[in-house]
PDB file of C-alpha atoms and ligand atoms in Angstrom:
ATOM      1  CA  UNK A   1      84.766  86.305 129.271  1.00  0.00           C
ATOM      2  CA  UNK A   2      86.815  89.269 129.450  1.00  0.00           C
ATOM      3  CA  UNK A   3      90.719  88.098 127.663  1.00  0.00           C
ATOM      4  CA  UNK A   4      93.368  89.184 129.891  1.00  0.00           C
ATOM      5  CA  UNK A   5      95.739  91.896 128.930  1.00  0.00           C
ATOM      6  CA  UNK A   6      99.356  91.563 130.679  1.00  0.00           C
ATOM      7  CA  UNK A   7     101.453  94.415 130.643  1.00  0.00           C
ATOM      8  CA  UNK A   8     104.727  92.598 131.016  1.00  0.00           C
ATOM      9  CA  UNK A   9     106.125  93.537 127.670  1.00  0.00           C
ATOM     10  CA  UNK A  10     109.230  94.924 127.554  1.00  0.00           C
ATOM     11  CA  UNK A  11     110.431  97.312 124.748  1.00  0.00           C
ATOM     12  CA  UNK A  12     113.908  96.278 122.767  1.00  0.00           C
ATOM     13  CA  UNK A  13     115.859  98.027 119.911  1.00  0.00           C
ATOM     14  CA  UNK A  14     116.836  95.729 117.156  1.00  0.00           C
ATOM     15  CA  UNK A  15     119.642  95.313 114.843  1.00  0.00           C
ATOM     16  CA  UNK A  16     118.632  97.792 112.039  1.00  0.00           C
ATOM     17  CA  UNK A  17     117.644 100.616 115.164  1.00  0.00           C
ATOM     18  CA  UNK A  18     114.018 100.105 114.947  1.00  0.00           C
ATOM     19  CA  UNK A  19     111.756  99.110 118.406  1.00  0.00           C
ATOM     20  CA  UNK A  20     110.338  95.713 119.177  1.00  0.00           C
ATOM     21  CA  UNK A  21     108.793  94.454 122.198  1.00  0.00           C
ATOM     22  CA  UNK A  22     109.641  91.304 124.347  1.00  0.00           C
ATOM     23  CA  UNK A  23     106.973  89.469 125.564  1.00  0.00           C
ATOM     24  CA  UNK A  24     107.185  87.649 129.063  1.00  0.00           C
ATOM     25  CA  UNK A  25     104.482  84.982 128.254  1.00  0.00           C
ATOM     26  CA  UNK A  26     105.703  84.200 125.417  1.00  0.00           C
ATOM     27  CA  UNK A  27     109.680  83.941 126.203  1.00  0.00           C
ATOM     28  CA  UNK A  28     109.833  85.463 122.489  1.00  0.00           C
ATOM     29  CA  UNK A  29     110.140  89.296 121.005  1.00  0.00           C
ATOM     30  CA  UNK A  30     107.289  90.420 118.406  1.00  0.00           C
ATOM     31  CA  UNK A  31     110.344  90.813 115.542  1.00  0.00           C
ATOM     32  CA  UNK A  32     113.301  89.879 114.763  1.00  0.00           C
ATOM     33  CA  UNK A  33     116.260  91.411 117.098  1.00  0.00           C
ATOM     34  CA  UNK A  34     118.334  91.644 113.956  1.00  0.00           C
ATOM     35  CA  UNK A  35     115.405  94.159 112.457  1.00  0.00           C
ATOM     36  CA  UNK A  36     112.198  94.885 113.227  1.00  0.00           C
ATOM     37  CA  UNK A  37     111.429  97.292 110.196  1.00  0.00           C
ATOM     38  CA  UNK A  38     113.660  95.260 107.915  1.00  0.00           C
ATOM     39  CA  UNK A  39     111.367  92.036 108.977  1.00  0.00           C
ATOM     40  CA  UNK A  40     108.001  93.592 108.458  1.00  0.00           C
ATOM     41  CA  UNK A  41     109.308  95.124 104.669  1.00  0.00           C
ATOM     42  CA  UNK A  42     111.156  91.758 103.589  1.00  0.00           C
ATOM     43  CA  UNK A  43     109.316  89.074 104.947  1.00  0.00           C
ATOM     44  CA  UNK A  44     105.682  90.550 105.067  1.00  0.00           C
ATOM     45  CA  UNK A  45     105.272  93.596 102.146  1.00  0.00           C
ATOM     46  CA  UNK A  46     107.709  91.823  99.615  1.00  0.00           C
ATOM     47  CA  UNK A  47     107.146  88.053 100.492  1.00  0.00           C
ATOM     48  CA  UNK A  48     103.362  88.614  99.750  1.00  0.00           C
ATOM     49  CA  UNK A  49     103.902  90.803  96.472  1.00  0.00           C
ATOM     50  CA  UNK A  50     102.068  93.584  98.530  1.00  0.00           C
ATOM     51  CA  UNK A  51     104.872  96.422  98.362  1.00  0.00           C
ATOM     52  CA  UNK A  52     104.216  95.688  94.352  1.00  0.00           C
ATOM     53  CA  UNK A  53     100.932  95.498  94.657  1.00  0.00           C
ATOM     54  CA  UNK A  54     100.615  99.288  96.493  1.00  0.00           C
ATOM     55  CA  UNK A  55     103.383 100.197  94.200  1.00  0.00           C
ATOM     56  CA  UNK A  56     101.061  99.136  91.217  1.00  0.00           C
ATOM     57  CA  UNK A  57      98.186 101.299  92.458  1.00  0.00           C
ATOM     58  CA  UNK A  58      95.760  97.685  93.271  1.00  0.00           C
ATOM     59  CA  UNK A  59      93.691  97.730  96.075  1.00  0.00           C
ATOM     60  CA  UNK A  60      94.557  95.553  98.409  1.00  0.00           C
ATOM     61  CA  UNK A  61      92.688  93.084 101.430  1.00  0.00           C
ATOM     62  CA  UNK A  62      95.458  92.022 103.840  1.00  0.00           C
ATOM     63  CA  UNK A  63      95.232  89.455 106.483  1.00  0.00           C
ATOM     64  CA  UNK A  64      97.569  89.417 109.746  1.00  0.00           C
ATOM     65  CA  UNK A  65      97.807  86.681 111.977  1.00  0.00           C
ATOM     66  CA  UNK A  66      99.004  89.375 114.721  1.00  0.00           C
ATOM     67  CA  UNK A  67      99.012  92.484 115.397  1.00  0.00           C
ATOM     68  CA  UNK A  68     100.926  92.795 117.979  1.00  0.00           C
ATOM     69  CA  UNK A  69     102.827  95.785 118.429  1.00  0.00           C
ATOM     70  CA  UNK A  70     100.886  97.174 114.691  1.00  0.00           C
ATOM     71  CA  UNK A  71     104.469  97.976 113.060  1.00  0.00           C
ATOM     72  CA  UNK A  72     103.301  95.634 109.814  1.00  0.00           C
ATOM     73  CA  UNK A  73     100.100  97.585 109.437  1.00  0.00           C
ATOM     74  CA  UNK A  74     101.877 100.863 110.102  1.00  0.00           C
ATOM     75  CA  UNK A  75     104.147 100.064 107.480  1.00  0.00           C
ATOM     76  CA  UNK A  76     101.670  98.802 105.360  1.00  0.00           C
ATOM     77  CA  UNK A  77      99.156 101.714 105.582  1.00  0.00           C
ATOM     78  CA  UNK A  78     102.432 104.218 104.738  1.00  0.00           C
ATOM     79  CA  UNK A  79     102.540 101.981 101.213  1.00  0.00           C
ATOM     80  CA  UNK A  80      99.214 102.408 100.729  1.00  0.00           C
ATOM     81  CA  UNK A  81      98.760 106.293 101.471  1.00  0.00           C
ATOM     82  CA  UNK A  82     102.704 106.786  99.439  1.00  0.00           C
ATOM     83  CA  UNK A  83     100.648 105.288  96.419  1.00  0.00           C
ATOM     84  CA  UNK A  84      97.535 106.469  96.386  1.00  0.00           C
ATOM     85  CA  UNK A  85      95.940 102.868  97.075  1.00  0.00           C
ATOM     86  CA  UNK A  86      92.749 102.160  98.808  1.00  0.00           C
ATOM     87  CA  UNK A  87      93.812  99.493 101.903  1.00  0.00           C
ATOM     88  CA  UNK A  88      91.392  96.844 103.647  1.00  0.00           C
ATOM     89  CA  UNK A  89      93.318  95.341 106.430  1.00  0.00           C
ATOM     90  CA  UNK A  90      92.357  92.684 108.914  1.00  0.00           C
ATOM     91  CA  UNK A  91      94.211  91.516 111.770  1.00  0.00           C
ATOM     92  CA  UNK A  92      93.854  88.710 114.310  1.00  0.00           C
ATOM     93  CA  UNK A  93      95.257  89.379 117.852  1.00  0.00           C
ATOM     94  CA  UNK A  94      94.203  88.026 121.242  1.00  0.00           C
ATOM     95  CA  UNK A  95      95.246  90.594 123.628  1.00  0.00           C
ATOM     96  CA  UNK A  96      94.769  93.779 121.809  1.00  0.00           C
ATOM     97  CA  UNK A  97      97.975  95.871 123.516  1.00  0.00           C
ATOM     98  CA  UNK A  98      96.860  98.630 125.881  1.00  0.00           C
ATOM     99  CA  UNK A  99      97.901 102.261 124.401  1.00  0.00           C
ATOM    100  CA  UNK A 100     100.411 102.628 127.569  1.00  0.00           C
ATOM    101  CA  UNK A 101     102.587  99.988 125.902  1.00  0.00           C
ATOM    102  CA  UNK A 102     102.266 100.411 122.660  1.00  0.00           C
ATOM    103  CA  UNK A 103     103.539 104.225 123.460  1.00  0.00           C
ATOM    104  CA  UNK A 104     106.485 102.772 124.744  1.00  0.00           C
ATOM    105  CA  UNK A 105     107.828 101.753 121.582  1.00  0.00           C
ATOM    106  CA  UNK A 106     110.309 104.345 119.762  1.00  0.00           C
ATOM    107  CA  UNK A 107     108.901 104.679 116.126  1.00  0.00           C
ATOM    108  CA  UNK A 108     110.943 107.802 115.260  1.00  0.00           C
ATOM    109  CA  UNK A 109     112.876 105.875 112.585  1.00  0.00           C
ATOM    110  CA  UNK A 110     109.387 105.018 110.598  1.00  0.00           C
ATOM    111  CA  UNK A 111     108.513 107.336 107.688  1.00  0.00           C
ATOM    112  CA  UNK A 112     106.110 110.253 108.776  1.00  0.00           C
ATOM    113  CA  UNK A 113     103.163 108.662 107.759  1.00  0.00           C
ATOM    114  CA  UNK A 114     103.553 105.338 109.528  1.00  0.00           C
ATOM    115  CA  UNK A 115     104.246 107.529 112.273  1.00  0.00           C
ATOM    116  CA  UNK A 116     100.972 109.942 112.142  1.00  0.00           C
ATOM    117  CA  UNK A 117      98.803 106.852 111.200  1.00  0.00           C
ATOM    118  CA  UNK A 118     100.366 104.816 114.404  1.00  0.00           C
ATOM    119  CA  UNK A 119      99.133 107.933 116.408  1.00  0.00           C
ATOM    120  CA  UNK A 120      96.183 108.253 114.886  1.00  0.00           C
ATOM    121  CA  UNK A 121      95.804 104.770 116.363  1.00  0.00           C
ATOM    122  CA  UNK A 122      96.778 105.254 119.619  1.00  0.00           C
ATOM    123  CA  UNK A 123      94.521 107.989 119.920  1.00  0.00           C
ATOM    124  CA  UNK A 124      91.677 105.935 118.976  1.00  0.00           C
ATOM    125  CA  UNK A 125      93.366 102.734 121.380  1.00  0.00           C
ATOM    126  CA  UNK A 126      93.537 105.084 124.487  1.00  0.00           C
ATOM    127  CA  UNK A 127      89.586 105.463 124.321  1.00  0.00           C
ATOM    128  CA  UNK A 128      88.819 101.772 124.515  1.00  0.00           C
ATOM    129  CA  UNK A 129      89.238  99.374 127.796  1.00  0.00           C
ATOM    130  CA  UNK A 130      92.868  98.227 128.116  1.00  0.00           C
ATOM    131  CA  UNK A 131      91.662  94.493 128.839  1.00  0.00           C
ATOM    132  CA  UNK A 132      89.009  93.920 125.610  1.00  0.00           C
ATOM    133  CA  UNK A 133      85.752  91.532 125.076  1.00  0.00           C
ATOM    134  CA  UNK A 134      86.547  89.259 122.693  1.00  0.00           C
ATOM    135  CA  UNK A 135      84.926  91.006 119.379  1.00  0.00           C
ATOM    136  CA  UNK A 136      85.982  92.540 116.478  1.00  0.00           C
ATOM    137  CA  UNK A 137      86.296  96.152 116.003  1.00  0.00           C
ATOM    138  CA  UNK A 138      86.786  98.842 113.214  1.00  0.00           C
ATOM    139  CA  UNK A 139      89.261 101.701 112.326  1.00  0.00           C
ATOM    140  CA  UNK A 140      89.551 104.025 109.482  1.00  0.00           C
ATOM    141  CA  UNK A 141      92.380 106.223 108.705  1.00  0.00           C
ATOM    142  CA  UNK A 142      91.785 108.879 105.729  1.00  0.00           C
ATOM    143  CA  UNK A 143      89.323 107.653 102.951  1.00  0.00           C
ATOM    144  CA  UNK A 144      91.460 104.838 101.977  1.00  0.00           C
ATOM    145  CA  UNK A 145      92.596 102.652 104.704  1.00  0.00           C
ATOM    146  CA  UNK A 146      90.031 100.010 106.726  1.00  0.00           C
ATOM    147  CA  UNK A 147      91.474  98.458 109.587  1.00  0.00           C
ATOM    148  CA  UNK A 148      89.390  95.893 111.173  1.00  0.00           C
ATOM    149  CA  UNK A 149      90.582  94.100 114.343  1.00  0.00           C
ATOM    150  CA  UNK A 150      89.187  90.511 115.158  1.00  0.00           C
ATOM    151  CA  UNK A 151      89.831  90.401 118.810  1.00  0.00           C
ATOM    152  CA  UNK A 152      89.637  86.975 120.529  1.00  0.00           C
ATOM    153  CA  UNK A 153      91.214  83.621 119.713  1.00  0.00           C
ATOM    154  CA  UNK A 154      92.408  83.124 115.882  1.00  0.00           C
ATOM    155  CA  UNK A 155      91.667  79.550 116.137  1.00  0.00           C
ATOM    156  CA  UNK A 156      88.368  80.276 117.021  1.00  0.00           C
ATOM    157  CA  UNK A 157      87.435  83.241 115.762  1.00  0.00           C
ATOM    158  CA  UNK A 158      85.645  84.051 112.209  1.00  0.00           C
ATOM    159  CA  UNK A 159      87.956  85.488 109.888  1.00  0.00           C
ATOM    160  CA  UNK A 160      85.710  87.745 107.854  1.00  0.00           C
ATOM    161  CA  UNK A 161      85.960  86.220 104.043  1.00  0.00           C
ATOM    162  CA  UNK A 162      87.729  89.233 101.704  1.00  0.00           C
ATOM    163  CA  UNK A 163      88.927  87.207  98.916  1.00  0.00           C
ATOM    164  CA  UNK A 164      92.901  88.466 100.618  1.00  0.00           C
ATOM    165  CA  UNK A 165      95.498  88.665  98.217  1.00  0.00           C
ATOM    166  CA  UNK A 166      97.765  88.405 100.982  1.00  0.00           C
ATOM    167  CA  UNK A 167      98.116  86.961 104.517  1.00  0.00           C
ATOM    168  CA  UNK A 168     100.791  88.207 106.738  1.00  0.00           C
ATOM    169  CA  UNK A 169     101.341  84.801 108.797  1.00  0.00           C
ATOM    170  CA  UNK A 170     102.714  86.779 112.115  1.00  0.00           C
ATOM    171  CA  UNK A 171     102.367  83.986 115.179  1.00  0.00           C
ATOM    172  CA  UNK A 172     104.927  83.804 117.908  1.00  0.00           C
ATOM    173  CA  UNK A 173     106.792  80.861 116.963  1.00  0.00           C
ATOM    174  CA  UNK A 174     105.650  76.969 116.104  1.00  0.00           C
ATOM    175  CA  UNK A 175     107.422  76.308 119.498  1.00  0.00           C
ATOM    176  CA  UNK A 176     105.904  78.774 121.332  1.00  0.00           C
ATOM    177  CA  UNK A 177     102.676  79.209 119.616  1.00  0.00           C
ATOM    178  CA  UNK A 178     101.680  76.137 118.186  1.00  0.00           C
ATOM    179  CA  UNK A 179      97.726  76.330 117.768  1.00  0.00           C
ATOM    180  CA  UNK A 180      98.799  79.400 114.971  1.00  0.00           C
ATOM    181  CA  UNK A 181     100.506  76.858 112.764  1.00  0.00           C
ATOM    182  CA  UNK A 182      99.010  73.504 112.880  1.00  0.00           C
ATOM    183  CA  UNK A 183      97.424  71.690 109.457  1.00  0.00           C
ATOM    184  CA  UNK A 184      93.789  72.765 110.485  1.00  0.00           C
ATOM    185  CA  UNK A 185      94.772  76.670 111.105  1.00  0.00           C
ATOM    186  CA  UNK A 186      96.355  76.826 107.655  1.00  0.00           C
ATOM    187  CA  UNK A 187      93.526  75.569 105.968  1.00  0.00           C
ATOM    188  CA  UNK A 188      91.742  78.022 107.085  1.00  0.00           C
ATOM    189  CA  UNK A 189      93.919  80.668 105.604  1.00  0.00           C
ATOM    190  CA  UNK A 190      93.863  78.648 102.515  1.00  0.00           C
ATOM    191  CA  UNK A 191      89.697  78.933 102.029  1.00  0.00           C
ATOM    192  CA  UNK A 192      89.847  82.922 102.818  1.00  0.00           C
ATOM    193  CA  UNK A 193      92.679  83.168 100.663  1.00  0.00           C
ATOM    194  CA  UNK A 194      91.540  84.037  96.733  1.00  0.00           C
ATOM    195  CA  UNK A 195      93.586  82.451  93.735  1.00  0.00           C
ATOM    196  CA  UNK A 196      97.101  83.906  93.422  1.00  0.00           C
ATOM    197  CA  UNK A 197      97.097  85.297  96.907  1.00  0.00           C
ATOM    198  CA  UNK A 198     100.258  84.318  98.731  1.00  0.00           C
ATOM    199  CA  UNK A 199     100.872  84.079 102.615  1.00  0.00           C
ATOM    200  CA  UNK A 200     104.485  84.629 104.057  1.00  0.00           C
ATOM    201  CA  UNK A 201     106.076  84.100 107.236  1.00  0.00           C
ATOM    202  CA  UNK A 202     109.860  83.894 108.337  1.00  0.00           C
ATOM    203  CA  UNK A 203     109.410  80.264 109.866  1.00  0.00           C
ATOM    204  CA  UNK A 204     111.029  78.054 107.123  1.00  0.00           C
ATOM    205  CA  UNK A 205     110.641  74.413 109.645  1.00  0.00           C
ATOM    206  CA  UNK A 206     109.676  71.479 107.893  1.00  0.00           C
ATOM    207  CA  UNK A 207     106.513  70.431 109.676  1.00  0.00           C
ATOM    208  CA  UNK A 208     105.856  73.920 108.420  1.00  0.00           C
ATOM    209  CA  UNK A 209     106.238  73.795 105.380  1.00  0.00           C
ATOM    210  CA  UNK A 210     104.573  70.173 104.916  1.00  0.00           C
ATOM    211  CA  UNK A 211     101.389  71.316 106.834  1.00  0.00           C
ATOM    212  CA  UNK A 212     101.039  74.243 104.144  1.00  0.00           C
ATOM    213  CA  UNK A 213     101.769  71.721 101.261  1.00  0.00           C
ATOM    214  CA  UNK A 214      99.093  69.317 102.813  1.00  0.00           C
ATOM    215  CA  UNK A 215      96.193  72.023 102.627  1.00  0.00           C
ATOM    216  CA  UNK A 216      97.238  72.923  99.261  1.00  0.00           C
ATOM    217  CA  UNK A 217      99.936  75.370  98.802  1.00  0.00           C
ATOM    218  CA  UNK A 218     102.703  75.577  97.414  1.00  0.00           C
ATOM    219  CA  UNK A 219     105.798  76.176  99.149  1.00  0.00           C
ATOM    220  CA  UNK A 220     109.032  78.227  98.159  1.00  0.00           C
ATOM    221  CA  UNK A 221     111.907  79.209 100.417  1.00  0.00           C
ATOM    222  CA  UNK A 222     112.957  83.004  99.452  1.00  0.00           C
ATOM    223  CA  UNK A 223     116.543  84.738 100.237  1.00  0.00           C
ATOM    224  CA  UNK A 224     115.675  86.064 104.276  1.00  0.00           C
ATOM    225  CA  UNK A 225     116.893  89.652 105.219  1.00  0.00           C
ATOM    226  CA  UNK A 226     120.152  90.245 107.197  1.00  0.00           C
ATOM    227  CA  UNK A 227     120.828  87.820 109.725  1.00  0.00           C
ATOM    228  CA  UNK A 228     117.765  85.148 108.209  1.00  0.00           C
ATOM    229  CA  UNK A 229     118.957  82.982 105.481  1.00  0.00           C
ATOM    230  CA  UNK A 230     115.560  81.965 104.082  1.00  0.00           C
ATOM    231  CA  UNK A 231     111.884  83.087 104.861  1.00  0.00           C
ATOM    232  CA  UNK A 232     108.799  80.790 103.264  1.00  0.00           C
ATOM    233  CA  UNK A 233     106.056  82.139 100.942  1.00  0.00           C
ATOM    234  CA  UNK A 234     103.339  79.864 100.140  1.00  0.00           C
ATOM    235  CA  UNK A 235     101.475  80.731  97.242  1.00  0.00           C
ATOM    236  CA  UNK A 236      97.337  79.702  96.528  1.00  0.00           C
ATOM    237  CA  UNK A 237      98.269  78.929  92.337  1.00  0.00           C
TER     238      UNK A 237
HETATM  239  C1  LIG W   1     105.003  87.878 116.804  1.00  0.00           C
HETATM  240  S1  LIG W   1     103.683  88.757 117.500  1.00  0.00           S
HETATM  241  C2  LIG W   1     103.025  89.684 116.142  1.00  0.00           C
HETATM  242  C3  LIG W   1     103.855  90.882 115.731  1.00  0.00           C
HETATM  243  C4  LIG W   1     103.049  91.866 114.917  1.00  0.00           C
HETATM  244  N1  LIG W   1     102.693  91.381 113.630  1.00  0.00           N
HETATM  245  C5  LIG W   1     103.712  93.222 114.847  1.00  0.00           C
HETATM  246  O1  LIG W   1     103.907  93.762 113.732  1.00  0.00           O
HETATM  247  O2  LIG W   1     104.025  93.757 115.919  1.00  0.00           O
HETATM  248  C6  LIG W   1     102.431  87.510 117.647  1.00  0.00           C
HETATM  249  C7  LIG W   1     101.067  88.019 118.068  1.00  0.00           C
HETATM  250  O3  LIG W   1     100.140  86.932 118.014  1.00  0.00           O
HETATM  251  C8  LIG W   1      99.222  87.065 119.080  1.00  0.00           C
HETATM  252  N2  LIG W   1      98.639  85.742 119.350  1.00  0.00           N
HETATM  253  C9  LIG W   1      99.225  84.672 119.936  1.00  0.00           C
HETATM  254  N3  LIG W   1      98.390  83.631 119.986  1.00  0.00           N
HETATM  255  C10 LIG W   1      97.226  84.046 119.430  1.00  0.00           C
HETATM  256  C11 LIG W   1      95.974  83.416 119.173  1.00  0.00           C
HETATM  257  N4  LIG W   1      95.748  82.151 119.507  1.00  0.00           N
HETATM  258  N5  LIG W   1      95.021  84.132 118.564  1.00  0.00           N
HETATM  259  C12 LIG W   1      95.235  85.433 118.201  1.00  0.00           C
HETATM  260  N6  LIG W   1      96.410  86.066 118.408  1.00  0.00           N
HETATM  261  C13 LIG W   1      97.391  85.390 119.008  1.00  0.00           C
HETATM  262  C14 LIG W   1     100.079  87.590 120.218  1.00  0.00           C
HETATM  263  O4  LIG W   1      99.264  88.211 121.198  1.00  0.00           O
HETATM  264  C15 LIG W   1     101.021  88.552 119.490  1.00  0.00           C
HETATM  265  O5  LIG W   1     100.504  89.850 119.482  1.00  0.00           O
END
């Protein structure tokens, strides 16, 4: 069955100046309205040891529960082309946002390269049907990023086993998006996870943090970014 792509999405500037969107549905914005950018580089590229990882020249399998708006993979694909290092990337998202709205965002704070790649993208977006078949789908930016897209349900879907180092744990929140954080969703994450790989996410609640712990994590609170006292990186040791 053809998943239903709503355009109510509404396009905010946050805290540090960069773009996030609100969504209606979900009564919740796609980043934090004290910084979008700041979010994606504290909580996501430094919480998972990716930023060092890039910055270390290591090829690198990401997984993003996500994609949302694509302002973590931007960001991430600008680390990986700044460095030199080859980028597999794989992102869960249900509604796959039309090219209309994703041009609505204002990037022009993003380095140049986030900015080409996102274009790139949009490009590519504005060729497919704005309401997509659940099934997963494939994008390549210059020899060294892959970019596949697992479109459909996360709870359902298969997430293709890459051994990640790192999973970018991106739901709307446990309130409003509970099915992306129960005990049975993480332990998922935990199997397609390899040894040493870490997941981070900026929800530090205590059901949380005890589901991860149950399925075999291990749990540390980090310093959060401006206006977030504490984010939660949950390591596979
Ligand atoms: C907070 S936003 C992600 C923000 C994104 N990482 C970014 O950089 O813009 C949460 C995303 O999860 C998606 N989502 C919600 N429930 C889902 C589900 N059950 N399966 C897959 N994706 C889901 C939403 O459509 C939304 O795009």
């Amino acid at each position: 069955m053809p998943i239903h792509v709503d355009d109510s999405f509404q396009p905010q500037t946050t805290g540090d100046g960069s773009d996030t969107l609100y969504s209606a549905i979900y009564d919740e914005t796609f980043h934090s309205t004290f910084g979008a950018l700041t979010e994606t580089e504290h909580v996501f590229l430094r919480g998972t040891g990716v930023a060092r990882r890039l910055a270390e020249q290591q090829p690198t399998r990401v997984l993003e529960v996500g994609f949302g708006t694509g302002l973590n993979f931007w960001v991430t694909a600008h680390h990986s082309i700044a460095t030199g290092t080859p980028l597999e990337y794989v992102a869960l998202e249900k509604y796959l946002l039309p090219a209309t709205t994703l041009a609505r965002l204002n990037h022009g704070d993003l380095p140049a390269v986030a900015q080409e790649i996102r274009q790139a993208f949009l490009e590519w977006r504005v060729g497919l049907p704005d309401a997509l078949p659940a099934s997963p789908l494939q994008w390549r930016f210059g020899g060294g990023i892959r970019l596949d897209l697992i479109v459909g349900d996360a709870v359902t879907v298969t997430i293709p086993p890459r051994d990640y180092h790192a999973v970018y744990q991106d739901a709307f929140s446990p309130e409003k998006n509970p099915e992306l954080w129960t005990q049975d969703f993480f332990a998922r994450l935990f199997v397609v996870l390899r040894a040493g790989g870490k997941v981070a996410t900026y929800s530090v609640k205590g059901e949380v943090r005890r589901r991860l712990a149950a399925v075999g994590f291990q749990v540390y609170k980090r310093p959060g970014p401006l206006g977030k006292r504490e984010i939660l990186v949950a390591a596979k040791e």
